[in-house]
């Protein structure tokens, strides 16, 4: 296919995977959105817009990040990730509609599981902030009933509310791995999560069975009996790397809009809503 026909998928992947919108990525997302709004989008994307109750002719990056992306990702969290891939690649409109409805149903199930788990995990995390005690510099939460498919989403919610690097763990569902805990972490600016895990692994050999990730998100596997050791080790790294100012949530702005930028062409650019990671 012509490469420009792939731009809607490029835009979706860039936004949904929270890739930084540098100059080149922002151009790709803008062009992908332009094609989607013009109706030049794959059958699968069109069906996903319909299943999500969104309108492609007025699509925004919000649709990619919060409507289509979660439906595609839900299959990998709870079912078979190839469902989402097939939906994006099929040229058969009827098959695309069928797959989009299936993904929408899986996403509804994911939301129910996440809602119950988020409430329970948030209660555990907030209990660590009891008055009279020093709040922890990092948070680890585990419950035997947690579902490993949504630990990352729940960690993100806790991190957003409490502004702490956060790991949420669930018992592994892999055969023969019942005593392993799979964790997903989300971080705050100033705390490189993957580097923190690397330091924990060096200081406490054998605690981390597997780990990987990047600055703001990472995953790891620990034996259940080593969870307390991991929690203490992560807290030690956080105490060393984070100061009081970093642990305070900050809202940064560029200040008031200067008069010379109050133009019709800029208003038009803003209305296109090409927003994303690092460009919001």
mmCIF file of C-alpha atoms in Angstrom:
data_model
loop_
_atom_site.group_PDB
_atom_site.id
_atom_site.type_symbol
_atom_site.label_atom_id
_atom_site.label_comp_id
_atom_site.label_asym_id
_atom_site.label_seq_id
_atom_site.Cartn_x
_atom_site.Cartn_y
_atom_site.Cartn_z
ATOM 1 C CA UNK A 1 0.000 0.000 0.000
ATOM 2 C CA UNK A 2 0.956 3.623 -0.350
ATOM 3 C CA UNK A 3 2.628 4.760 2.832
ATOM 4 C CA UNK A 4 0.272 7.707 3.296
ATOM 5 C CA UNK A 5 -2.596 5.209 3.606
ATOM 6 C CA UNK A 6 -0.965 4.029 6.833
ATOM 7 C CA UNK A 7 -0.985 7.485 8.441
ATOM 8 C CA UNK A 8 -4.238 6.904 10.398
ATOM 9 C CA UNK A 9 -2.658 3.822 12.003
ATOM 10 C CA UNK A 10 0.576 5.728 12.649
ATOM 11 C CA UNK A 11 -1.382 8.513 14.352
ATOM 12 C CA UNK A 12 -3.370 6.032 16.442
ATOM 13 C CA UNK A 13 -0.272 4.151 17.582
ATOM 14 C CA UNK A 14 1.675 7.319 18.363
ATOM 15 C CA UNK A 15 -1.050 8.795 20.565
ATOM 16 C CA UNK A 16 -2.323 5.572 22.163
ATOM 17 C CA UNK A 17 1.210 4.461 23.102
ATOM 18 C CA UNK A 18 1.904 7.919 24.594
ATOM 19 C CA UNK A 19 4.848 8.599 22.286
ATOM 20 C CA UNK A 20 6.306 12.058 22.672
ATOM 21 C CA UNK A 21 4.947 14.480 20.073
ATOM 22 C CA UNK A 22 8.167 16.003 18.837
ATOM 23 C CA UNK A 23 8.069 17.969 15.583
ATOM 24 C CA UNK A 24 8.099 14.922 13.294
ATOM 25 C CA UNK A 25 5.634 12.847 15.296
ATOM 26 C CA UNK A 26 3.255 15.769 15.547
ATOM 27 C CA UNK A 27 3.291 16.149 11.755
ATOM 28 C CA UNK A 28 2.511 12.440 11.361
ATOM 29 C CA UNK A 29 -0.366 12.620 13.852
ATOM 30 C CA UNK A 30 -1.747 15.761 12.195
ATOM 31 C CA UNK A 31 -1.708 14.123 8.766
ATOM 32 C CA UNK A 32 -3.237 10.946 10.146
ATOM 33 C CA UNK A 33 -6.055 12.924 11.748
ATOM 34 C CA UNK A 34 -6.593 14.794 8.472
ATOM 35 C CA UNK A 35 -7.116 11.522 6.599
ATOM 36 C CA UNK A 36 -9.437 10.146 9.291
ATOM 37 C CA UNK A 37 -11.590 13.284 9.190
ATOM 38 C CA UNK A 38 -11.736 13.046 5.401
ATOM 39 C CA UNK A 39 -12.975 9.446 5.595
ATOM 40 C CA UNK A 40 -9.736 7.916 4.277
ATOM 41 C CA UNK A 41 -9.296 5.415 7.098
ATOM 42 C CA UNK A 42 -9.053 1.613 7.300
ATOM 43 C CA UNK A 43 -12.220 -0.435 7.791
ATOM 44 C CA UNK A 44 -11.146 -1.454 11.285
ATOM 45 C CA UNK A 45 -10.678 2.116 12.467
ATOM 46 C CA UNK A 46 -14.043 3.105 11.041
ATOM 47 C CA UNK A 47 -15.706 0.227 12.893
ATOM 48 C CA UNK A 48 -13.936 1.110 16.130
ATOM 49 C CA UNK A 49 -15.175 4.694 15.887
ATOM 50 C CA UNK A 50 -18.698 3.339 15.533
ATOM 51 C CA UNK A 51 -18.368 0.853 18.401
ATOM 52 C CA UNK A 52 -17.044 3.618 20.640
ATOM 53 C CA UNK A 53 -19.842 6.001 19.695
ATOM 54 C CA UNK A 54 -17.367 8.525 18.288
ATOM 55 C CA UNK A 55 -17.477 10.414 14.983
ATOM 56 C CA UNK A 56 -14.544 10.058 12.575
ATOM 57 C CA UNK A 57 -15.273 13.309 10.645
ATOM 58 C CA UNK A 58 -14.596 15.301 13.829
ATOM 59 C CA UNK A 59 -11.942 12.984 15.275
ATOM 60 C CA UNK A 60 -9.360 14.287 17.735
ATOM 61 C CA UNK A 61 -6.384 12.778 19.503
ATOM 62 C CA UNK A 62 -8.745 12.205 22.435
ATOM 63 C CA UNK A 63 -10.483 9.551 20.334
ATOM 64 C CA UNK A 64 -7.186 7.780 19.685
ATOM 65 C CA UNK A 65 -6.023 7.870 23.281
ATOM 66 C CA UNK A 66 -9.253 7.342 25.196
ATOM 67 C CA UNK A 67 -11.760 5.673 22.851
ATOM 68 C CA UNK A 68 -10.021 3.509 20.242
ATOM 69 C CA UNK A 69 -6.762 2.740 22.060
ATOM 70 C CA UNK A 70 -8.390 1.262 25.193
ATOM 71 C CA UNK A 71 -10.623 -1.005 23.093
ATOM 72 C CA UNK A 72 -7.650 -2.379 21.190
ATOM 73 C CA UNK A 73 -5.553 -2.790 24.339
ATOM 74 C CA UNK A 74 -8.364 -4.466 26.289
ATOM 75 C CA UNK A 75 -8.013 -7.621 24.188
ATOM 76 C CA UNK A 76 -4.391 -8.021 25.235
ATOM 77 C CA UNK A 77 -5.259 -7.391 28.878
ATOM 78 C CA UNK A 78 -8.116 -9.857 29.206
ATOM 79 C CA UNK A 79 -8.275 -12.024 26.092
ATOM 80 C CA UNK A 80 -6.312 -12.422 22.849
ATOM 81 C CA UNK A 81 -4.275 -9.465 21.623
ATOM 82 C CA UNK A 82 -4.528 -10.661 18.010
ATOM 83 C CA UNK A 83 -8.187 -9.562 17.958
ATOM 84 C CA UNK A 84 -7.110 -5.936 17.985
ATOM 85 C CA UNK A 85 -4.437 -6.502 15.362
ATOM 86 C CA UNK A 86 -6.880 -8.290 13.060
ATOM 87 C CA UNK A 87 -9.400 -5.486 13.471
ATOM 88 C CA UNK A 88 -6.833 -2.892 12.404
ATOM 89 C CA UNK A 89 -5.608 -4.888 9.408
ATOM 90 C CA UNK A 90 -8.763 -6.362 7.900
ATOM 91 C CA UNK A 91 -10.194 -4.927 4.694
ATOM 92 C CA UNK A 92 -13.539 -6.674 5.230
ATOM 93 C CA UNK A 93 -16.028 -4.145 6.632
ATOM 94 C CA UNK A 94 -18.337 -6.837 8.053
ATOM 95 C CA UNK A 95 -15.466 -8.624 9.772
ATOM 96 C CA UNK A 96 -14.214 -5.269 11.077
ATOM 97 C CA UNK A 97 -17.635 -4.518 12.590
ATOM 98 C CA UNK A 98 -17.716 -7.954 14.237
ATOM 99 C CA UNK A 99 -14.258 -7.535 15.714
ATOM 100 C CA UNK A 100 -14.976 -3.968 16.873
ATOM 101 C CA UNK A 101 -18.103 -5.163 18.718
ATOM 102 C CA UNK A 102 -16.076 -7.947 20.343
ATOM 103 C CA UNK A 103 -13.378 -5.494 21.417
ATOM 104 C CA UNK A 104 -15.991 -3.117 22.788
ATOM 105 C CA UNK A 105 -17.450 -5.931 24.892
ATOM 106 C CA UNK A 106 -14.024 -6.892 26.229
ATOM 107 C CA UNK A 107 -13.365 -3.247 27.069
ATOM 108 C CA UNK A 108 -16.610 -3.046 29.039
ATOM 109 C CA UNK A 109 -15.495 -6.071 31.035
ATOM 110 C CA UNK A 110 -12.094 -4.443 31.536
ATOM 111 C CA UNK A 111 -13.741 -1.282 32.900
ATOM 112 C CA UNK A 112 -15.760 -3.287 35.425
ATOM 113 C CA UNK A 113 -12.695 -5.173 36.641
ATOM 114 C CA UNK A 114 -10.647 -1.988 36.743
ATOM 115 C CA UNK A 115 -13.308 -0.060 38.658
ATOM 116 C CA UNK A 116 -13.522 -2.597 41.482
ATOM 117 C CA UNK A 117 -9.778 -3.082 41.613
ATOM 118 C CA UNK A 118 -9.024 0.647 41.476
ATOM 119 C CA UNK A 119 -11.276 1.360 44.451
ATOM 120 C CA UNK A 120 -9.638 -1.382 46.508
ATOM 121 C CA UNK A 121 -6.094 -0.443 45.493
ATOM 122 C CA UNK A 122 -6.711 3.261 46.111
ATOM 123 C CA UNK A 123 -7.998 2.510 49.599
ATOM 124 C CA UNK A 124 -4.821 0.549 50.350
ATOM 125 C CA UNK A 125 -2.591 3.284 48.915
ATOM 126 C CA UNK A 126 -4.354 6.131 50.693
ATOM 127 C CA UNK A 127 -4.049 4.277 54.007
ATOM 128 C CA UNK A 128 -0.283 4.758 53.683
ATOM 129 C CA UNK A 129 -0.859 8.504 53.963
ATOM 130 C CA UNK A 130 -2.437 8.457 57.419
ATOM 131 C CA UNK A 131 -2.004 11.659 59.375
ATOM 132 C CA UNK A 132 0.892 11.646 61.802
ATOM 133 C CA UNK A 133 3.073 9.417 59.655
ATOM 134 C CA UNK A 134 5.598 10.365 57.001
ATOM 135 C CA UNK A 135 4.063 9.656 53.571
ATOM 136 C CA UNK A 136 5.996 7.027 51.615
ATOM 137 C CA UNK A 137 8.167 8.251 48.717
ATOM 138 C CA UNK A 138 6.933 5.328 46.589
ATOM 139 C CA UNK A 139 3.878 3.068 46.662
ATOM 140 C CA UNK A 140 3.497 -0.689 46.235
ATOM 141 C CA UNK A 141 0.061 -2.313 46.335
ATOM 142 C CA UNK A 142 -0.882 -5.997 46.114
ATOM 143 C CA UNK A 143 -3.953 -8.100 46.720
ATOM 144 C CA UNK A 144 -4.431 -11.791 45.812
ATOM 145 C CA UNK A 145 -7.662 -10.939 43.973
ATOM 146 C CA UNK A 146 -6.105 -8.339 41.652
ATOM 147 C CA UNK A 147 -6.168 -9.081 37.898
ATOM 148 C CA UNK A 148 -2.780 -8.820 36.181
ATOM 149 C CA UNK A 149 -4.393 -7.449 33.027
ATOM 150 C CA UNK A 150 -5.211 -4.063 34.558
ATOM 151 C CA UNK A 151 -2.396 -3.482 37.077
ATOM 152 C CA UNK A 152 -0.832 -0.830 34.840
ATOM 153 C CA UNK A 153 -4.040 1.163 34.517
ATOM 154 C CA UNK A 154 -4.631 1.065 38.265
ATOM 155 C CA UNK A 155 -1.025 2.069 38.986
ATOM 156 C CA UNK A 156 -1.498 5.050 36.683
ATOM 157 C CA UNK A 157 -4.657 6.142 38.517
ATOM 158 C CA UNK A 158 -2.935 5.962 41.919
ATOM 159 C CA UNK A 159 0.112 7.800 40.615
ATOM 160 C CA UNK A 160 -2.082 10.550 39.189
ATOM 161 C CA UNK A 161 -3.940 11.063 42.466
ATOM 162 C CA UNK A 162 -1.143 10.656 45.020
ATOM 163 C CA UNK A 163 1.833 11.841 42.921
ATOM 164 C CA UNK A 164 4.163 9.021 43.876
ATOM 165 C CA UNK A 165 5.983 6.369 41.833
ATOM 166 C CA UNK A 166 3.552 3.457 42.058
ATOM 167 C CA UNK A 167 3.651 -0.289 41.487
ATOM 168 C CA UNK A 168 0.569 -2.498 41.537
ATOM 169 C CA UNK A 169 1.047 -6.267 41.711
ATOM 170 C CA UNK A 170 -1.155 -9.249 40.890
ATOM 171 C CA UNK A 171 -0.561 -12.977 41.096
ATOM 172 C CA UNK A 172 0.714 -14.399 37.827
ATOM 173 C CA UNK A 173 -1.842 -16.351 35.813
ATOM 174 C CA UNK A 174 0.825 -18.288 33.908
ATOM 175 C CA UNK A 175 0.867 -22.072 34.516
ATOM 176 C CA UNK A 176 3.429 -23.005 37.127
ATOM 177 C CA UNK A 177 4.021 -19.359 38.082
ATOM 178 C CA UNK A 178 1.385 -19.072 40.806
ATOM 179 C CA UNK A 179 3.901 -17.868 43.396
ATOM 180 C CA UNK A 180 5.182 -15.081 41.180
ATOM 181 C CA UNK A 181 3.767 -11.569 41.266
ATOM 182 C CA UNK A 182 3.615 -9.460 38.125
ATOM 183 C CA UNK A 183 3.844 -5.751 38.736
ATOM 184 C CA UNK A 184 3.327 -2.692 36.596
ATOM 185 C CA UNK A 185 4.632 0.701 37.609
ATOM 186 C CA UNK A 186 4.042 4.324 36.687
ATOM 187 C CA UNK A 187 6.278 7.198 37.686
ATOM 188 C CA UNK A 188 6.441 10.942 38.179
ATOM 189 C CA UNK A 189 8.903 13.413 36.607
ATOM 190 C CA UNK A 190 12.328 13.086 38.178
ATOM 191 C CA UNK A 191 12.178 9.357 38.918
ATOM 192 C CA UNK A 192 13.369 7.068 36.116
ATOM 193 C CA UNK A 193 11.481 3.887 36.853
ATOM 194 C CA UNK A 194 13.550 1.471 34.789
ATOM 195 C CA UNK A 195 16.808 2.814 36.266
ATOM 196 C CA UNK A 196 15.317 2.483 39.740
ATOM 197 C CA UNK A 197 14.509 -1.184 39.089
ATOM 198 C CA UNK A 198 18.036 -1.727 37.814
ATOM 199 C CA UNK A 199 19.452 -0.304 41.045
ATOM 200 C CA UNK A 200 17.110 -2.464 43.143
ATOM 201 C CA UNK A 201 18.276 -5.529 41.195
ATOM 202 C CA UNK A 202 21.929 -4.687 41.822
ATOM 203 C CA UNK A 203 21.445 -4.007 45.511
ATOM 204 C CA UNK A 204 19.215 -7.031 46.099
ATOM 205 C CA UNK A 205 20.197 -9.835 43.716
ATOM 206 C CA UNK A 206 17.453 -12.394 43.174
ATOM 207 C CA UNK A 207 14.558 -10.199 44.292
ATOM 208 C CA UNK A 208 13.608 -9.175 40.769
ATOM 209 C CA UNK A 209 13.071 -12.176 38.508
ATOM 210 C CA UNK A 210 12.464 -10.011 35.449
ATOM 211 C CA UNK A 211 12.075 -6.307 34.739
ATOM 212 C CA UNK A 212 12.053 -3.771 31.935
ATOM 213 C CA UNK A 213 10.574 -0.487 30.831
ATOM 214 C CA UNK A 214 11.507 3.154 30.547
ATOM 215 C CA UNK A 215 11.443 6.371 32.558
ATOM 216 C CA UNK A 216 7.722 6.704 33.214
ATOM 217 C CA UNK A 217 6.472 3.105 32.989
ATOM 218 C CA UNK A 218 7.980 -0.263 33.786
ATOM 219 C CA UNK A 219 7.094 -3.814 34.646
ATOM 220 C CA UNK A 220 8.662 -6.436 36.857
ATOM 221 C CA UNK A 221 8.170 -9.894 38.317
ATOM 222 C CA UNK A 222 9.012 -10.849 41.907
ATOM 223 C CA UNK A 223 8.538 -13.959 43.984
ATOM 224 C CA UNK A 224 5.693 -13.439 46.439
ATOM 225 C CA UNK A 225 7.980 -13.932 49.447
ATOM 226 C CA UNK A 226 10.218 -11.087 48.190
ATOM 227 C CA UNK A 227 7.500 -8.447 47.806
ATOM 228 C CA UNK A 228 8.262 -6.758 51.153
ATOM 229 C CA UNK A 229 11.958 -6.634 50.293
ATOM 230 C CA UNK A 230 11.164 -5.072 46.925
ATOM 231 C CA UNK A 231 8.859 -2.490 48.504
ATOM 232 C CA UNK A 232 11.539 -1.449 51.004
ATOM 233 C CA UNK A 233 14.256 -1.367 48.345
ATOM 234 C CA UNK A 234 12.161 0.792 46.012
ATOM 235 C CA UNK A 235 11.380 3.169 48.866
ATOM 236 C CA UNK A 236 15.099 3.481 49.642
ATOM 237 C CA UNK A 237 15.868 4.474 46.047
ATOM 238 C CA UNK A 238 12.970 6.930 46.022
ATOM 239 C CA UNK A 239 14.164 8.559 49.251
ATOM 240 C CA UNK A 240 17.592 9.045 47.704
ATOM 241 C CA UNK A 241 16.408 10.350 44.330
ATOM 242 C CA UNK A 242 13.349 12.420 45.230
ATOM 243 C CA UNK A 243 13.322 15.575 47.302
ATOM 244 C CA UNK A 244 10.352 17.355 48.869
ATOM 245 C CA UNK A 245 9.924 19.685 45.870
ATOM 246 C CA UNK A 246 9.767 16.777 43.408
ATOM 247 C CA UNK A 247 7.118 15.070 45.504
ATOM 248 C CA UNK A 248 4.898 18.142 45.263
ATOM 249 C CA UNK A 249 2.621 18.222 42.248
ATOM 250 C CA UNK A 250 3.340 21.220 40.004
ATOM 251 C CA UNK A 251 1.191 22.682 37.265
ATOM 252 C CA UNK A 252 3.371 24.473 34.751
ATOM 253 C CA UNK A 253 2.022 26.861 32.122
ATOM 254 C CA UNK A 254 3.531 29.038 29.426
ATOM 255 C CA UNK A 255 1.770 32.067 30.865
ATOM 256 C CA UNK A 256 -0.781 34.358 29.197
ATOM 257 C CA UNK A 257 -1.077 34.374 25.402
ATOM 258 C CA UNK A 258 0.742 37.381 23.998
ATOM 259 C CA UNK A 259 -1.353 39.735 21.797
ATOM 260 C CA UNK A 260 0.635 38.953 18.639
ATOM 261 C CA UNK A 261 -0.528 35.318 18.804
ATOM 262 C CA UNK A 262 -4.234 36.159 18.925
ATOM 263 C CA UNK A 263 -4.801 35.390 15.262
ATOM 264 C CA UNK A 264 -7.358 33.475 13.217
ATOM 265 C CA UNK A 265 -4.760 31.021 11.881
ATOM 266 C CA UNK A 266 -3.678 30.145 15.417
ATOM 267 C CA UNK A 267 -7.290 29.598 16.464
ATOM 268 C CA UNK A 268 -7.644 27.231 13.507
ATOM 269 C CA UNK A 269 -4.518 25.345 14.620
ATOM 270 C CA UNK A 270 -5.866 25.024 18.154
ATOM 271 C CA UNK A 271 -9.186 23.702 16.846
ATOM 272 C CA UNK A 272 -7.344 20.866 15.084
ATOM 273 C CA UNK A 273 -6.452 19.578 18.575
ATOM 274 C CA UNK A 274 -3.220 17.781 17.742
ATOM 275 C CA UNK A 275 -2.321 17.193 21.366
ATOM 276 C CA UNK A 276 -0.308 14.451 23.047
ATOM 277 C CA UNK A 277 2.621 13.549 25.264
ATOM 278 C CA UNK A 278 4.975 16.507 25.614
ATOM 279 C CA UNK A 279 2.694 18.751 23.543
ATOM 280 C CA UNK A 280 -0.457 19.671 25.437
#
